[in-house]
Coordinates of C-alpha atoms in Angstrom, one line a residue:
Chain A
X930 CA 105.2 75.8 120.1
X931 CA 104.2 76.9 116.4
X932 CA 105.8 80.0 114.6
X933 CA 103.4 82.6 114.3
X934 CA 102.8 83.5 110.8
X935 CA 100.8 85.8 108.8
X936 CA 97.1 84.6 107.9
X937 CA 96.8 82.0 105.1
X938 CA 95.5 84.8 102.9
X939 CA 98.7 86.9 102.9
X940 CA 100.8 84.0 103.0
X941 CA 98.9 82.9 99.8
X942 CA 99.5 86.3 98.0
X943 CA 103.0 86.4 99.3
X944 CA 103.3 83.3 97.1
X945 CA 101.4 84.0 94.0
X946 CA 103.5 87.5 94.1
X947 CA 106.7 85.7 93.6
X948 CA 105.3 84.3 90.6
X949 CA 106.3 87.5 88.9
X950 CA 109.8 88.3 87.5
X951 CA 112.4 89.9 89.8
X952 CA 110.1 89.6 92.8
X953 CA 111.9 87.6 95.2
X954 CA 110.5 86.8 98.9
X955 CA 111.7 89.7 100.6
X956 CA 109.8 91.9 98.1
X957 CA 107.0 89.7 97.4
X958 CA 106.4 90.3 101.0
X959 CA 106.6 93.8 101.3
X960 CA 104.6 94.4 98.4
X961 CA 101.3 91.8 100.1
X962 CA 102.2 93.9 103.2
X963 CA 101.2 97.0 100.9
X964 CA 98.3 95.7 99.3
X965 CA 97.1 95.0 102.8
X966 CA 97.1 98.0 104.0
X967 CA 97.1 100.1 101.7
X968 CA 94.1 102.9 102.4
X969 CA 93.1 103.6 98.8
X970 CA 92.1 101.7 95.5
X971 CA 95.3 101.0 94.2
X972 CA 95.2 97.1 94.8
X973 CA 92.0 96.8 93.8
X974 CA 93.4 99.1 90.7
X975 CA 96.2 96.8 90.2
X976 CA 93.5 93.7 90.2
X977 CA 91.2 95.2 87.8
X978 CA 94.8 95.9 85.2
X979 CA 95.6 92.4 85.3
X980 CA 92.6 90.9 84.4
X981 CA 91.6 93.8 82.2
X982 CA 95.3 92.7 80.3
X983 CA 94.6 89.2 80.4
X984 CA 91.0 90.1 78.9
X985 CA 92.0 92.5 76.3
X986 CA 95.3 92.1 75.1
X987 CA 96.5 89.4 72.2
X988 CA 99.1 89.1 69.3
X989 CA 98.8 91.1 66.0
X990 CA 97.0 88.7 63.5
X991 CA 99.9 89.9 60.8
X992 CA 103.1 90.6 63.0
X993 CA 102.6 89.0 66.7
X994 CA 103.0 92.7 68.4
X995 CA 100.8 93.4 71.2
X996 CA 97.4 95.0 70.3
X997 CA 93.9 95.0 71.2
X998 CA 92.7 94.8 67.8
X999 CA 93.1 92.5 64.8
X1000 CA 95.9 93.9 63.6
X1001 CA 98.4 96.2 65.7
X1002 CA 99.3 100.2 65.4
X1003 CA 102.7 99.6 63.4
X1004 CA 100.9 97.1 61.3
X1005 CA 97.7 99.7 60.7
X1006 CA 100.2 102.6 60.1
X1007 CA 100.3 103.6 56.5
X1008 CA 103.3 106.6 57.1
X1009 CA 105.2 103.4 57.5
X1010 CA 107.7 101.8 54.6
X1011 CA 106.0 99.0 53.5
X1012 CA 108.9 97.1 51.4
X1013 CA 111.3 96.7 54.5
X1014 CA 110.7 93.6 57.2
X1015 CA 112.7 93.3 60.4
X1016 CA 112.1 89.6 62.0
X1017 CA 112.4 89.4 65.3
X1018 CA 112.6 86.7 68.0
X1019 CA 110.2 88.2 70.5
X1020 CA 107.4 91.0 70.6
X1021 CA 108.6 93.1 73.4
X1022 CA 112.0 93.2 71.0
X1023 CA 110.4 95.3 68.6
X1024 CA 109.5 98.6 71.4
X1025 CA 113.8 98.3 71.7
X1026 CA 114.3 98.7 68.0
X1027 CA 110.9 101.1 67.9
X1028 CA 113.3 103.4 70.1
X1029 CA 116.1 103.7 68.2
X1030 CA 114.0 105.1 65.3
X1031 CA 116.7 104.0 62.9
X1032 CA 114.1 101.8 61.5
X1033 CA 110.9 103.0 60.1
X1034 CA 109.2 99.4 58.5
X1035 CA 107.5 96.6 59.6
X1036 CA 108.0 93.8 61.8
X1037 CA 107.5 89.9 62.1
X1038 CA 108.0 88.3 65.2
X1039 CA 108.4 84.6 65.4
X1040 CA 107.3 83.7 68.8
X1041 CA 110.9 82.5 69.2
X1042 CA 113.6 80.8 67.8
X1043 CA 114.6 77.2 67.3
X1044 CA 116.2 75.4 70.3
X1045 CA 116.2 71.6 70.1
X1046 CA 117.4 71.0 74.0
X1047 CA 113.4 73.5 74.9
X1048 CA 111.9 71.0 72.0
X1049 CA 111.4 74.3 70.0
X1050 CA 111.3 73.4 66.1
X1051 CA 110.7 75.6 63.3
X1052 CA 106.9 74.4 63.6
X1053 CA 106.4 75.9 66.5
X1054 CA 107.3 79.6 65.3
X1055 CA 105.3 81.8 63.3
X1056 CA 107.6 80.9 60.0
X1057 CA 104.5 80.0 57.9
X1058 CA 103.2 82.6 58.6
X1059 CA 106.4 85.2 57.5
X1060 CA 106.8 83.4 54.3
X1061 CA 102.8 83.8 53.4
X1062 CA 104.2 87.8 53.8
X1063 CA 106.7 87.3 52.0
X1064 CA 105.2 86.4 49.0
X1065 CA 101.7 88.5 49.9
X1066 CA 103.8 91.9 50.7
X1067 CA 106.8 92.1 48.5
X1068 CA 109.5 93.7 51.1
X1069 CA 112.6 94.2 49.3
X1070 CA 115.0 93.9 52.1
X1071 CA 114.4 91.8 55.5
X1072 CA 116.4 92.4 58.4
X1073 CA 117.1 89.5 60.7
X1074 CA 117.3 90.6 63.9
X1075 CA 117.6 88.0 66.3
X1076 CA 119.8 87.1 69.1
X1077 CA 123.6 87.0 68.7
X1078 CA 123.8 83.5 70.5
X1079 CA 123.9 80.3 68.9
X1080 CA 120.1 79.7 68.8
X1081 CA 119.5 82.9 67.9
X1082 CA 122.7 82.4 64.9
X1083 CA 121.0 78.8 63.9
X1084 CA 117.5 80.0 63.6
X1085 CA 118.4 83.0 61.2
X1086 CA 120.7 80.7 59.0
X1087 CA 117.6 78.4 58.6
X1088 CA 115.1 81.4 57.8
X1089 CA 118.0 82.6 55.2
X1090 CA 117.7 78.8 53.5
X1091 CA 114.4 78.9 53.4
X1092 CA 114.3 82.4 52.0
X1093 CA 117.2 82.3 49.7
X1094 CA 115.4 81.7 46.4
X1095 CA 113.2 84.7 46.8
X1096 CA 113.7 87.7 45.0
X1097 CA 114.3 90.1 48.5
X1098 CA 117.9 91.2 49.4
X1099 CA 118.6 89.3 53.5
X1100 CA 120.6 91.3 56.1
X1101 CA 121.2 90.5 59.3
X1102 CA 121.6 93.3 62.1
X1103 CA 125.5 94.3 62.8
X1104 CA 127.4 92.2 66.4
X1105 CA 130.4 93.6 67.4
X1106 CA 131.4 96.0 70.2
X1107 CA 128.6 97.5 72.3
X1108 CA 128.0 101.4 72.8
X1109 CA 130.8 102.1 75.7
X1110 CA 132.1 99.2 75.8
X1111 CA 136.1 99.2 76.6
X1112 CA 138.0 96.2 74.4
X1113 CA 139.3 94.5 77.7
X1114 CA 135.3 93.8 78.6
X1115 CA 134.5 92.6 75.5
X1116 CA 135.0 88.5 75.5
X1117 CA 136.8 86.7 72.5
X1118 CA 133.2 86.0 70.2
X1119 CA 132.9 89.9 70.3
X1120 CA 135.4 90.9 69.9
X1121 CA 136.1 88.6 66.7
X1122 CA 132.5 89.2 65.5
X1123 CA 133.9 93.1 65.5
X1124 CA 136.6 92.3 63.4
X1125 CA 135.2 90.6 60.9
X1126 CA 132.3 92.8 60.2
X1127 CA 134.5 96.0 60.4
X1128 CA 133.2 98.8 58.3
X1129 CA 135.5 101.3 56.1
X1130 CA 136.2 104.7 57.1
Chain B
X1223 CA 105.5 110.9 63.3
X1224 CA 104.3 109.5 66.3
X1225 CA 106.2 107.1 68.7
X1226 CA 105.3 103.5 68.9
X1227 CA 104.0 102.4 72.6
X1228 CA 102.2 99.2 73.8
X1229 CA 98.6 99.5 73.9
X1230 CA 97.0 101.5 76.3
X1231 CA 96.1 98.1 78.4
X1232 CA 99.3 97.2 78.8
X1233 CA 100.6 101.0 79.8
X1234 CA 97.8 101.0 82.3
X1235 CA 98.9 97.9 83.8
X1236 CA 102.5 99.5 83.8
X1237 CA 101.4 102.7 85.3
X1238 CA 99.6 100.9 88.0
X1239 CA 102.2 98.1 88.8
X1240 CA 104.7 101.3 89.5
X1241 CA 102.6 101.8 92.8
X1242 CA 103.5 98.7 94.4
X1243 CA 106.7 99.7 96.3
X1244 CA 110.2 98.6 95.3
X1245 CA 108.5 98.3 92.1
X1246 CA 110.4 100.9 89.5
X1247 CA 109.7 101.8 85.7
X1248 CA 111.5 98.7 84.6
X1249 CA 110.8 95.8 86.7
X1250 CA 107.1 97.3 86.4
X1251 CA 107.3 96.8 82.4
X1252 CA 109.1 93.4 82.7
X1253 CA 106.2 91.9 84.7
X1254 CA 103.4 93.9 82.8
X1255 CA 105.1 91.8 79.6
X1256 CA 105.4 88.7 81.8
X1257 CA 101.3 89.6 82.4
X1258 CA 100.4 89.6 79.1
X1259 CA 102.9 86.5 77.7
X1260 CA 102.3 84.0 80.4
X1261 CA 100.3 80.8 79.3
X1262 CA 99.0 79.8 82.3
X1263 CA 96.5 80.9 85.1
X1264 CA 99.4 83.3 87.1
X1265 CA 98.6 86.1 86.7
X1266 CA 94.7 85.4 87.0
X1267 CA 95.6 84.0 90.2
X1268 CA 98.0 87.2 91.6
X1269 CA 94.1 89.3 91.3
X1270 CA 92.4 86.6 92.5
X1271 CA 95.0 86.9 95.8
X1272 CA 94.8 90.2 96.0
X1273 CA 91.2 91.1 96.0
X1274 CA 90.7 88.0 98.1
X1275 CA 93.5 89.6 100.6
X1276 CA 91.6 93.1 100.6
X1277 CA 88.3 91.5 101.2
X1278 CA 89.3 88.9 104.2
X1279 CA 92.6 90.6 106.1
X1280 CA 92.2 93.2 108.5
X1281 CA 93.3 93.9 111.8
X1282 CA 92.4 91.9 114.9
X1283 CA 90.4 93.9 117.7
X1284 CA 92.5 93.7 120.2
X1285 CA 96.3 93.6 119.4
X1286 CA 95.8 95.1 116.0
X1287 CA 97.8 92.1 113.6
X1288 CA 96.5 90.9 110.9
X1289 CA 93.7 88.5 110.9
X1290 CA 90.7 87.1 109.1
X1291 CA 88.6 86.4 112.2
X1292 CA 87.5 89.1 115.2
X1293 CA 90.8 88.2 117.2
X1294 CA 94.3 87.0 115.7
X1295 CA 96.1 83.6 115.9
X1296 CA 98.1 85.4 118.5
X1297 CA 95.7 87.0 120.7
X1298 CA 93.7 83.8 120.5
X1299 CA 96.8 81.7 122.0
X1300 CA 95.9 80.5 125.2
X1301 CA 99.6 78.8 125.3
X1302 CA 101.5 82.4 125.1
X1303 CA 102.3 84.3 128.3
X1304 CA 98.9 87.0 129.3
X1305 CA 100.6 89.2 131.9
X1306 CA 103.6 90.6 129.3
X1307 CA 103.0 93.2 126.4
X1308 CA 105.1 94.1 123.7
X1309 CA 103.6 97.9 122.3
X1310 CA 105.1 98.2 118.5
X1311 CA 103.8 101.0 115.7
X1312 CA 102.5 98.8 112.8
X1313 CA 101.2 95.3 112.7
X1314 CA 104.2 95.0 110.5
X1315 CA 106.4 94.9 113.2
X1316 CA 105.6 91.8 115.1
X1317 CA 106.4 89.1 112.9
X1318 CA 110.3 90.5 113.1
X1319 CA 110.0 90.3 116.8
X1320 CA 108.1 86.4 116.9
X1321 CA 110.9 85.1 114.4
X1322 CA 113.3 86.1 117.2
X1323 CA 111.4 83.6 119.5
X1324 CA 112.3 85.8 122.4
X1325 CA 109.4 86.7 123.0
X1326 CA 106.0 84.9 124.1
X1327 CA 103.7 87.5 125.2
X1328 CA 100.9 89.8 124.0
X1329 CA 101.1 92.5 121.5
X1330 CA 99.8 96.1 120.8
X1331 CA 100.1 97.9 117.6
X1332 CA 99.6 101.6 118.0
X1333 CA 98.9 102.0 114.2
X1334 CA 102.1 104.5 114.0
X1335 CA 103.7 107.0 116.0
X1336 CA 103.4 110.4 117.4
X1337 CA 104.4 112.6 114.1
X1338 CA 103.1 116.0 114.2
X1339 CA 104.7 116.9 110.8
X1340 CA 102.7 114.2 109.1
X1341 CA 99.8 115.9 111.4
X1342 CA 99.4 112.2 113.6
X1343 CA 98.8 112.9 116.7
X1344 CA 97.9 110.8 120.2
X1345 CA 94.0 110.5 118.9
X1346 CA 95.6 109.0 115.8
X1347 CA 97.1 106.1 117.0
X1348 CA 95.4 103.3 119.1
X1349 CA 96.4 104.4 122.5
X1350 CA 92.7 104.7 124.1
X1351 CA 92.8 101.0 123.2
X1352 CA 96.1 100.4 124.8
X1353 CA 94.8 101.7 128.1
X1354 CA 91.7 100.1 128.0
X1355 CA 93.7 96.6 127.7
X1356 CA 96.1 97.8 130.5
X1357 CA 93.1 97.9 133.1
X1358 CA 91.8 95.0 131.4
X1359 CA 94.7 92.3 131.1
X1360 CA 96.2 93.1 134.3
X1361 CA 99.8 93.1 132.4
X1362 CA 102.9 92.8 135.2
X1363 CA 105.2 94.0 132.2
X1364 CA 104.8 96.6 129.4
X1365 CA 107.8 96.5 126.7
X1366 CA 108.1 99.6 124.6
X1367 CA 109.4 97.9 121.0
X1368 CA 109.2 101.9 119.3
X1369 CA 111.8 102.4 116.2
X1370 CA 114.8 104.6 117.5
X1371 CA 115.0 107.6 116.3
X1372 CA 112.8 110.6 117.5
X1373 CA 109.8 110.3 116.9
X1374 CA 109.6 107.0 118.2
X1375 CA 111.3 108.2 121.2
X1376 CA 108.7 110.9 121.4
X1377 CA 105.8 108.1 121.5
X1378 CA 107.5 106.4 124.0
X1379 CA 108.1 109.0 126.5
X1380 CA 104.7 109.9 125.7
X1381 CA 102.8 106.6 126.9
X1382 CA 105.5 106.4 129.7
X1383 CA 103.5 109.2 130.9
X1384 CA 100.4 108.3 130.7
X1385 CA 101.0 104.9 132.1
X1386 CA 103.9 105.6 135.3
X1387 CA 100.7 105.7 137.6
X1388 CA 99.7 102.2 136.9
X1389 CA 100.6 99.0 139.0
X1390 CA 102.9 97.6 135.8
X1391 CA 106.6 97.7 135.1
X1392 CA 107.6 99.4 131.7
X1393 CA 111.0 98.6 129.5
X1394 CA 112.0 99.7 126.3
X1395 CA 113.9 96.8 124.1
X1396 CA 117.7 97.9 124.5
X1397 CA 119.7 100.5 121.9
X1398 CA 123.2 99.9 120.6
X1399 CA 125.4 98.2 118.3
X1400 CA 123.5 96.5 115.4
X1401 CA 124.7 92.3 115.2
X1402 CA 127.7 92.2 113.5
X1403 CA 128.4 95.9 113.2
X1404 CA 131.7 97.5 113.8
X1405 CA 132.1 100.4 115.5
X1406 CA 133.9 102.6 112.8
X1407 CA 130.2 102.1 111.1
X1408 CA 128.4 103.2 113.9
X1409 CA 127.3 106.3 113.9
X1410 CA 127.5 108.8 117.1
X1411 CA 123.9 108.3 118.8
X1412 CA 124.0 104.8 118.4
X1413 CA 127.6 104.9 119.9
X1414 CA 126.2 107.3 122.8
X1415 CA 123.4 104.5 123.1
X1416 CA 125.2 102.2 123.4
X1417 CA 127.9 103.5 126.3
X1418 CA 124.8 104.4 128.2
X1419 CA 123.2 101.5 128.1
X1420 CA 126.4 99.3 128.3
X1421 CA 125.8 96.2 130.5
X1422 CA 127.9 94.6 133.4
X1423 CA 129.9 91.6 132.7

């Protein structure tokens, strides 16, 4: 006797649901069971945003945020110090620093960060393209602030070589103990990245 | 000076991701980024499915699952026993009750219950349908599969009435202890449930 099972349409979108991050089959399914019968516009809504995205929205020409022009709002923004660069791994890391407001320049993402084991090498990040600002811009201070893992450690000390001739002062974002973080949660690389970069009071 | 936000595409897209349930601020921003950073066809095939789904699915005729033809695969199963019907609120609840495999009869979604806060009452829900199929199908067995707490009860009770005339025996699926639940966990009704409806051994 066969299992019953939903039509091949919501079994379809069941699947292509999953697709998405943090949707696993339980929810993936309870959200096709909403689109289905759901009595207003919204999926058609939710449709219409995707594909609108998809049409509309591409990387910053100068600094690889997200825009839908040439060149993005913090890019555009002439309040904004123009001598300071913070390089960053990813675009959606810069909205996380954005928040903190403890930084008020511009940004440079590279698309990623060198990892030989994803076949990632420096020519496949937007590193051209940050030493082209480099010399076109004249920041006096860049900020590297880029994962505190070994990829994200490696990547930054091969920007720093490349960089190192250049008349702009490197810095690299503080690692140590997080905000409300106890010292028996912290493991042993914390903890001796903490000690080593402690500050005087 | 003004915050920094993702373009307006991409807080539409979070704003209308949000709706789908489960779906919270977070998880809504991590797929919107996932949206706009994925390199292949995903997420042009996630509004493919679902303007696909809301364009083909609705529900079948009779039993009121869902289907893209006139009747369901169910309904159309000549195999499955004709003379016993399961009566459940939402299409949503039959697959639950077919992956139990204890059942091989008809269904009939009544589209909800009996609610009047929410203002649903009997002409809300498809229960002119449900009689119709009664003198139609010539059922020997009608099994009330209605959640259990009031107003299901209520809906019940209230097509127990309607139907105690007819030449067909009705059942409601049993109430007690949930699989694998202790009885410190249970809480009192379900504990009265189930000493009422305790079974000989």
């Amino acid at each position: 006797m066969r299992r019953t099972e939903y039509p091949g349409a919501i079994r379809d979108l069941i699947a292509q649901l999953r697709q998405m991050p943090g949707v696993g089959p339980r929810s993936a399914e309870r959200i096709a069971l909403w689109i289905v019968q759901a009595r207003g516009d919204q999926p058609k809504e939710i449709a219409r945003a995707i594909t609108e995205t998809r049409a509309t929205v591409r990387p910053c020409k100068r600094c690889g945020f997200f825009t839908t022009d040439e060149v993005c709002e913090i890019c555009a923004d002439t309040a904004r110090t123009a001598d300071l660069l913070c390089v960053v791994e990813q675009p959606t890391d810069i909205l996380p620093l954005e928040r903190t407001s403890a930084f008020r320049g511009r940004y440079h993402s590279l698309g990623g960060r060198i990892s030989p084991l994803d076949h990632i090498g420096p020519d496949d990040l937007r590193i051209k393209e940050l030493l082209e600002r480099v010399e076109k811009e004249h920041f006096t201070e860049i900020i590297f602030a880029l994962a505190a893992d070994v990829e994200g450690e490696a990547t930054t000390n091969y920007l720093v070589e490349l960089l190192k001739g250049k008349p702009v002062t490197l810095t690299r974002i503080a690692h140590g103990l997080p905000a409300g973080g106890g010292l028996e949660s912290a493991d042993e690389l914390t903890l001796y990245q903490a000690l080593s970069g402690r500050t005087k009071l």
